[in-house]
Amino acid sequence: MNGTYLGPTIRARRGEQVEFVVRNGLDQDTSLHWHGMHLPAAMDGGPHQVVPAGETWRPRWVIDQPASTLWYHPHVHGSTADHMYRGLSGLFIVDDENSEESKLPSEYGVDDIPMIVQDRAFDGDNQFEKRVPLGGTLGVIGDEVLVNGTLGPYIDVTTGLVRLRLLNGSNARLYNFGFSDDRPFSLVATDGGLLAEPWSTERLYLSPGERAEIVVAFKPGERVELRSYPSEYGGTLGRVDGFDDRLDI
């Protein structure tokens, strides 16, 4: 389908009841899994809960977990990677009293920025191409990077501190995040939610499906790139799977 690439960011608070209408407009079966969410098995959207083509599924539950950056994606048996590659995914942000009372940047889209990072390969007609490296072991590896579905993205920073909610939404690629001037940043949250205290670092590995929240400081007038640096892991086969690549995000 030539519709919107990636789904909307969903935001809810601990204690709220949520309900969704998931309509499958494809010509094939799919599903929708709430990755990282604590919820009843009947609402999970795993491979055992297929939404047939043209039909609708209505999951509902009460949010009952600490603040965290989660996401949703298909989990249909045999087609998860393909449906993911074509853009069926999105962020699901959970808030709670601790996150709302913290001093972390929190104005969505201003100093609290979601970043779904994905590599993609394009053919001569600028359509997605599922390119698996010869000898590769992980899956599809692309040579272009999208952030929130955008090629060559940038942010005009307007505050001294910025919180980036990073999701590795790629099918196979490992990212080793860091800034072009090696400035330190603070890791404040991982898949399970906020850390007890910030951890200062210059590099951060994220494998497919992992999330992390970082806070980085900026000064007026400067320009800096968020990059993925070559990894020290992977060996010879890792090189084929893109572990040696340096990418400007």
C-alpha positions as YAML, in Angstrom:
chain: A
units: angstrom
residues:
- id: 1
  name: MET
  ca: [0.00, 0.00, 0.00]
- id: 2
  name: ASN
  ca: [1.27, 3.48, -0.81]
- id: 3
  name: GLY
  ca: [0.12, 5.00, 2.47]
- id: 4
  name: THR
  ca: [1.87, 6.68, 5.39]
- id: 5
  name: TYR
  ca: [5.31, 5.29, 6.16]
- id: 6
  name: LEU
  ca: [5.52, 4.39, 9.88]
- id: 7
  name: GLY
  ca: [2.64, 4.64, 12.31]
- id: 8
  name: PRO
  ca: [1.88, 7.50, 14.71]
- id: 9
  name: THR
  ca: [3.59, 7.92, 18.05]
- id: 10
  name: ILE
  ca: [1.20, 6.81, 20.78]
- id: 11
  name: ARG
  ca: [1.50, 8.36, 24.25]
- id: 12
  name: ALA
  ca: [-0.31, 7.22, 27.38]
- id: 13
  name: ARG
  ca: [0.05, 7.51, 31.15]
- id: 14
  name: ARG
  ca: [0.33, 4.75, 33.70]
- id: 15
  name: GLY
  ca: [-3.16, 3.91, 34.98]
- id: 16
  name: GLU
  ca: [-4.96, 4.85, 31.77]
- id: 17
  name: GLN
  ca: [-7.11, 2.36, 29.88]
- id: 18
  name: VAL
  ca: [-6.32, 2.27, 26.17]
- id: 19
  name: GLU
  ca: [-8.20, 0.71, 23.29]
- id: 20
  name: PHE
  ca: [-7.20, 0.48, 19.64]
- id: 21
  name: VAL
  ca: [-8.93, -0.37, 16.40]
- id: 22
  name: VAL
  ca: [-6.38, -2.24, 14.28]
- id: 23
  name: ARG
  ca: [-7.73, -2.66, 10.76]
- id: 24
  name: ASN
  ca: [-5.71, -4.73, 8.32]
- id: 25
  name: GLY
  ca: [-5.98, -2.99, 4.94]
- id: 26
  name: LEU
  ca: [-3.39, -5.24, 3.32]
- id: 27
  name: ASP
  ca: [-4.09, -8.10, 0.95]
- id: 28
  name: GLN
  ca: [-2.35, -10.50, 3.34]
- id: 29
  name: ASP
  ca: [-2.49, -11.43, 7.01]
- id: 30
  name: THR
  ca: [-0.52, -9.42, 9.55]
- id: 31
  name: SER
  ca: [-0.48, -8.67, 13.27]
- id: 32
  name: LEU
  ca: [0.47, -5.88, 15.67]
- id: 33
  name: HIS
  ca: [2.65, -6.57, 18.70]
- id: 34
  name: TRP
  ca: [3.17, -4.08, 21.55]
- id: 35
  name: HIS
  ca: [6.90, -4.52, 22.14]
- id: 36
  name: GLY
  ca: [7.91, -4.11, 25.78]
- id: 37
  name: MET
  ca: [4.38, -3.57, 27.06]
- id: 38
  name: HIS
  ca: [3.11, -5.33, 30.20]
- id: 39
  name: LEU
  ca: [-0.35, -6.50, 29.18]
- id: 40
  name: PRO
  ca: [-2.64, -9.56, 29.07]
- id: 41
  name: ALA
  ca: [-1.51, -12.26, 26.62]
- id: 42
  name: ALA
  ca: [-4.79, -11.95, 24.69]
- id: 43
  name: MET
  ca: [-3.87, -8.34, 23.80]
- id: 44
  name: ASP
  ca: [-0.20, -8.95, 22.97]
- id: 45
  name: GLY
  ca: [-0.53, -9.34, 19.19]
- id: 46
  name: GLY
  ca: [1.99, -12.14, 18.81]
- id: 47
  name: PRO
  ca: [2.22, -14.70, 15.98]
- id: 48
  name: HIS
  ca: [-0.80, -16.52, 17.44]
- id: 49
  name: GLN
  ca: [-3.03, -13.44, 17.00]
- id: 50
  name: VAL
  ca: [-3.16, -12.86, 13.26]
- id: 51
  name: VAL
  ca: [-5.40, -10.10, 11.88]
- id: 52
  name: PRO
  ca: [-6.68, -11.50, 8.56]
- id: 53
  name: ALA
  ca: [-6.70, -9.28, 5.46]
- id: 54
  name: GLY
  ca: [-9.62, -6.85, 5.57]
- id: 55
  name: GLU
  ca: [-10.52, -7.60, 9.19]
- id: 56
  name: THR
  ca: [-10.26, -5.65, 12.47]
- id: 57
  name: TRP
  ca: [-8.81, -6.39, 15.90]
- id: 58
  name: ARG
  ca: [-9.68, -4.35, 19.02]
- id: 59
  name: PRO
  ca: [-7.12, -4.80, 21.81]
- id: 60
  name: ARG
  ca: [-7.61, -2.95, 25.10]
- id: 61
  name: TRP
  ca: [-5.83, -2.93, 28.45]
- id: 62
  name: VAL
  ca: [-4.82, -0.75, 31.40]
- id: 63
  name: ILE
  ca: [-1.30, 0.72, 31.26]
- id: 64
  name: ASP
  ca: [0.49, -0.62, 34.32]
- id: 65
  name: GLN
  ca: [4.25, -0.18, 34.12]
- id: 66
  name: PRO
  ca: [6.92, 2.48, 34.72]
- id: 67
  name: ALA
  ca: [7.57, 5.25, 32.21]
- id: 68
  name: SER
  ca: [9.43, 3.93, 29.18]
- id: 69
  name: THR
  ca: [9.89, 4.21, 25.43]
- id: 70
  name: LEU
  ca: [8.21, 1.22, 23.78]
- id: 71
  name: TRP
  ca: [7.20, 0.46, 20.21]
- id: 72
  name: TYR
  ca: [4.79, -1.58, 18.13]
- id: 73
  name: HIS
  ca: [5.40, -3.72, 15.04]
- id: 74
  name: PRO
  ca: [4.00, -6.76, 13.20]
- id: 75
  name: HIS
  ca: [4.76, -10.21, 14.55]
- id: 76
  name: VAL
  ca: [3.14, -12.45, 11.96]
- id: 77
  name: HIS
  ca: [4.93, -15.75, 11.41]
- id: 78
  name: GLY
  ca: [7.16, -15.76, 8.32]
- id: 79
  name: SER
  ca: [6.48, -12.14, 7.32]
- id: 80
  name: THR
  ca: [7.56, -10.04, 10.30]
- id: 81
  name: ALA
  ca: [10.79, -8.84, 8.67]
- id: 82
  name: ASP
  ca: [9.07, -7.93, 5.39]
- id: 83
  name: HIS
  ca: [6.22, -6.01, 7.01]
- id: 84
  name: MET
  ca: [8.68, -4.22, 9.29]
- id: 85
  name: TYR
  ca: [10.89, -3.30, 6.34]
- id: 86
  name: ARG
  ca: [7.93, -1.72, 4.56]
- id: 87
  name: GLY
  ca: [7.17, 0.57, 7.49]
- id: 88
  name: LEU
  ca: [4.67, -1.08, 9.81]
- id: 89
  name: SER
  ca: [5.94, 0.20, 13.17]
- id: 90
  name: GLY
  ca: [5.81, 3.16, 15.53]
- id: 91
  name: LEU
  ca: [6.69, 4.40, 19.02]
- id: 92
  name: PHE
  ca: [4.57, 3.97, 22.15]
- id: 93
  name: ILE
  ca: [5.64, 6.29, 24.98]
- id: 94
  name: VAL
  ca: [4.50, 5.59, 28.54]
- id: 95
  name: ASP
  ca: [4.59, 8.37, 31.18]
- id: 96
  name: ASP
  ca: [4.21, 8.16, 34.95]
- id: 97
  name: GLU
  ca: [4.59, 10.38, 38.03]
- id: 98
  name: ASN
  ca: [8.35, 9.83, 38.22]
- id: 99
  name: SER
  ca: [8.95, 10.87, 34.62]
- id: 100
  name: GLU
  ca: [6.64, 13.88, 34.91]
- id: 101
  name: GLU
  ca: [8.35, 15.08, 38.10]
- id: 102
  name: SER
  ca: [11.88, 14.58, 36.76]
- id: 103
  name: LYS
  ca: [13.98, 17.41, 35.37]
- id: 104
  name: LEU
  ca: [14.49, 15.62, 32.06]
- id: 105
  name: PRO
  ca: [13.64, 17.49, 28.83]
- id: 106
  name: SER
  ca: [10.00, 16.63, 28.11]
- id: 107
  name: GLU
  ca: [8.50, 18.95, 25.46]
- id: 108
  name: TYR
  ca: [7.73, 16.53, 22.63]
- id: 109
  name: GLY
  ca: [9.26, 17.58, 19.33]
- id: 110
  name: VAL
  ca: [11.20, 20.47, 20.90]
- id: 111
  name: ASP
  ca: [13.65, 19.06, 23.46]
- id: 112
  name: ASP
  ca: [12.20, 15.52, 23.63]
- id: 113
  name: ILE
  ca: [12.78, 14.02, 20.18]
- id: 114
  name: PRO
  ca: [11.73, 10.54, 18.97]
- id: 115
  name: MET
  ca: [14.18, 8.91, 16.56]
- id: 116
  name: ILE
  ca: [13.28, 5.69, 14.74]
- id: 117
  name: VAL
  ca: [16.56, 4.82, 13.01]
- id: 118
  name: GLN
  ca: [16.39, 2.41, 10.05]
- id: 119
  name: ASP
  ca: [18.71, 1.45, 7.21]
- id: 120
  name: ARG
  ca: [17.16, 0.87, 3.81]
- id: 121
  name: ALA
  ca: [18.32, -0.06, 0.31]
- id: 122
  name: PHE
  ca: [16.71, 1.56, -2.75]
- id: 123
  name: ASP
  ca: [16.49, 0.29, -6.31]
- id: 124
  name: GLY
  ca: [16.74, 2.40, -9.51]
- id: 125
  name: ASP
  ca: [13.12, 3.54, -9.09]
- id: 126
  name: ASN
  ca: [13.70, 4.62, -5.48]
- id: 127
  name: GLN
  ca: [11.65, 1.73, -4.12]
- id: 128
  name: PHE
  ca: [12.70, -0.35, -1.15]
- id: 129
  name: GLU
  ca: [14.94, -3.24, -2.10]
- id: 130
  name: LYS
  ca: [15.51, -6.17, 0.25]
- id: 131
  name: ARG
  ca: [19.26, -6.51, -0.14]
- id: 132
  name: VAL
  ca: [20.88, -9.36, 1.83]
- id: 133
  name: PRO
  ca: [24.70, -9.27, 1.65]
- id: 134
  name: LEU
  ca: [26.37, -12.28, 0.07]
- id: 135
  name: GLY
  ca: [27.73, -14.24, 3.01]
- id: 136
  name: GLY
  ca: [25.81, -12.12, 5.51]
- id: 137
  name: THR
  ca: [24.27, -13.80, 8.54]
- id: 138
  name: LEU
  ca: [21.78, -11.29, 9.94]
- id: 139
  name: GLY
  ca: [19.39, -10.23, 7.16]
- id: 140
  name: VAL
  ca: [18.67, -7.14, 5.07]
- id: 141
  name: ILE
  ca: [21.36, -4.43, 5.25]
- id: 142
  name: GLY
  ca: [20.75, -1.05, 3.62]
- id: 143
  name: ASP
  ca: [23.20, 1.66, 2.58]
- id: 144
  name: GLU
  ca: [20.89, 4.61, 3.36]
- id: 145
  name: VAL
  ca: [19.66, 5.68, 6.80]
- id: 146
  name: LEU
  ca: [16.17, 6.95, 7.52]
- id: 147
  name: VAL
  ca: [15.16, 8.71, 10.74]
- id: 148
  name: ASN
  ca: [11.41, 8.80, 11.27]
- id: 149
  name: GLY
  ca: [11.07, 7.90, 7.60]
- id: 150
  name: THR
  ca: [13.21, 10.84, 6.42]
- id: 151
  name: LEU
  ca: [16.43, 10.78, 4.39]
- id: 152
  name: GLY
  ca: [19.07, 13.33, 5.42]
- id: 153
  name: PRO
  ca: [17.21, 14.54, 8.53]
- id: 154
  name: TYR
  ca: [18.32, 17.38, 10.79]
- id: 155
  name: ILE
  ca: [17.08, 19.15, 13.91]
- id: 156
  name: ASP
  ca: [17.28, 22.88, 14.63]
- id: 157
  name: VAL
  ca: [18.14, 22.76, 18.32]
- id: 158
  name: THR
  ca: [16.53, 25.51, 20.40]
- id: 159
  name: THR
  ca: [17.39, 24.40, 23.95]
- id: 160
  name: GLY
  ca: [20.58, 23.71, 25.90]
- id: 161
  name: LEU
  ca: [19.65, 20.10, 26.65]
- id: 162
  name: VAL
  ca: [17.93, 17.68, 24.30]
- id: 163
  name: ARG
  ca: [16.52, 14.23, 25.03]
- id: 164
  name: LEU
  ca: [16.71, 11.76, 22.16]
- id: 165
  name: ARG
  ca: [14.51, 8.65, 22.30]
- id: 166
  name: LEU
  ca: [16.45, 6.24, 20.09]
- id: 167
  name: LEU
  ca: [14.91, 3.12, 18.57]
- id: 168
  name: ASN
  ca: [16.91, 0.78, 16.39]
- id: 169
  name: GLY
  ca: [14.11, -0.01, 13.95]
- id: 170
  name: SER
  ca: [16.35, -1.77, 11.44]
- id: 171
  name: ASN
  ca: [15.87, -5.41, 10.53]
- id: 172
  name: ALA
  ca: [19.49, -6.47, 11.07]
- id: 173
  name: ARG
  ca: [21.96, -3.58, 11.48]
- id: 174
  name: LEU
  ca: [23.76, -2.83, 14.75]
- id: 175
  name: TYR
  ca: [24.31, 0.87, 15.56]
- id: 176
  name: ASN
  ca: [27.16, 2.26, 17.64]
- id: 177
  name: PHE
  ca: [25.88, 5.77, 18.35]
- id: 178
  name: GLY
  ca: [28.13, 8.71, 19.13]
- id: 179
  name: PHE
  ca: [28.61, 12.33, 18.10]
- id: 180
  name: SER
  ca: [31.06, 13.58, 15.49]
- id: 181
  name: ASP
  ca: [33.07, 15.57, 18.05]
- id: 182
  name: ASP
  ca: [33.01, 12.72, 20.59]
- id: 183
  name: ARG
  ca: [31.11, 14.84, 23.09]
- id: 184
  name: PRO
  ca: [29.81, 12.87, 26.07]
- id: 185
  name: PHE
  ca: [26.10, 12.35, 26.61]
- id: 186
  name: SER
  ca: [24.00, 10.90, 29.40]
- id: 187
  name: LEU
  ca: [22.15, 7.60, 29.07]
- id: 188
  name: VAL
  ca: [19.00, 8.13, 31.18]
- id: 189
  name: ALA
  ca: [16.76, 5.21, 30.15]
- id: 190
  name: THR
  ca: [16.86, 1.83, 28.42]
- id: 191
  name: ASP
  ca: [14.20, -0.66, 27.27]
- id: 192
  name: GLY
  ca: [12.75, -1.08, 30.76]
- id: 193
  name: GLY
  ca: [12.51, 2.61, 31.63]
- id: 194
  name: LEU
  ca: [14.44, 5.29, 33.50]
- id: 195
  name: LEU
  ca: [17.77, 4.45, 35.13]
- id: 196
  name: ALA
  ca: [18.36, 5.14, 38.81]
- id: 197
  name: GLU
  ca: [20.93, 7.75, 37.75]
- id: 198
  name: PRO
  ca: [22.40, 8.99, 34.44]
- id: 199
  name: TRP
  ca: [25.40, 7.21, 32.92]
- id: 200
  name: SER
  ca: [27.89, 9.36, 30.99]
- id: 201
  name: THR
  ca: [29.37, 7.85, 27.84]
- id: 202
  name: GLU
  ca: [30.58, 8.70, 24.32]
- id: 203
  name: ARG
  ca: [29.25, 5.55, 22.59]
- id: 204
  name: LEU
  ca: [26.06, 3.51, 22.77]
- id: 205
  name: TYR
  ca: [25.33, 0.19, 21.04]
- id: 206
  name: LEU
  ca: [21.75, -0.63, 20.04]
- id: 207
  name: SER
  ca: [20.78, -3.85, 18.27]
- id: 208
  name: PRO
  ca: [17.47, -4.21, 16.36]
- id: 209
  name: GLY
  ca: [14.46, -3.58, 18.57]
- id: 210
  name: GLU
  ca: [16.41, -1.95, 21.41]
- id: 211
  name: ARG
  ca: [15.56, 1.50, 22.75]
- id: 212
  name: ALA
  ca: [17.48, 4.04, 24.77]
- id: 213
  name: GLU
  ca: [16.98, 7.62, 25.92]
- id: 214
  name: ILE
  ca: [19.95, 9.96, 26.00]
- id: 215
  name: VAL
  ca: [20.37, 13.60, 27.02]
- id: 216
  name: VAL
  ca: [22.97, 15.70, 25.22]
- id: 217
  name: ALA
  ca: [24.06, 19.32, 25.71]
- id: 218
  name: PHE
  ca: [24.39, 21.86, 22.89]
- id: 219
  name: LYS
  ca: [25.70, 25.42, 22.58]
- id: 220
  name: PRO
  ca: [24.34, 28.21, 20.33]
- id: 221
  name: GLY
  ca: [25.80, 28.30, 16.83]
- id: 222
  name: GLU
  ca: [27.42, 24.88, 16.80]
- id: 223
  name: ARG
  ca: [26.73, 22.04, 14.41]
- id: 224
  name: VAL
  ca: [27.30, 18.38, 15.17]
- id: 225
  name: GLU
  ca: [26.36, 15.03, 13.63]
- id: 226
  name: LEU
  ca: [24.97, 11.99, 15.40]
- id: 227
  name: ARG
  ca: [26.82, 9.03, 13.89]
- id: 228
  name: SER
  ca: [27.01, 5.29, 13.99]
- id: 229
  name: TYR
  ca: [30.66, 4.33, 14.34]
- id: 230
  name: PRO
  ca: [32.34, 1.06, 13.31]
- id: 231
  name: SER
  ca: [31.92, -1.67, 15.89]
- id: 232
  name: GLU
  ca: [34.74, -3.59, 17.56]
- id: 233
  name: TYR
  ca: [32.56, -6.70, 17.40]
- id: 234
  name: GLY
  ca: [31.55, -8.97, 14.54]
- id: 235
  name: GLY
  ca: [34.83, -10.18, 13.07]
- id: 236
  name: THR
  ca: [35.05, -10.93, 9.33]
- id: 237
  name: LEU
  ca: [31.38, -11.80, 8.93]
- id: 238
  name: GLY
  ca: [30.48, -8.70, 10.91]
- id: 239
  name: ARG
  ca: [32.12, -6.61, 8.22]
- id: 240
  name: VAL
  ca: [29.74, -8.13, 5.66]
- id: 241
  name: ASP
  ca: [26.80, -7.33, 7.93]
- id: 242
  name: GLY
  ca: [27.80, -3.67, 8.20]
- id: 243
  name: PHE
  ca: [29.63, -3.68, 11.53]
- id: 244
  name: ASP
  ca: [32.51, -1.70, 10.00]
- id: 245
  name: ASP
  ca: [30.31, 1.02, 8.48]
- id: 246
  name: ARG
  ca: [30.40, 4.65, 9.60]
- id: 247
  name: LEU
  ca: [27.05, 6.31, 9.03]
- id: 248
  name: ASP
  ca: [25.93, 9.91, 9.58]
- id: 249
  name: ILE
  ca: [22.51, 9.59, 11.21]
...
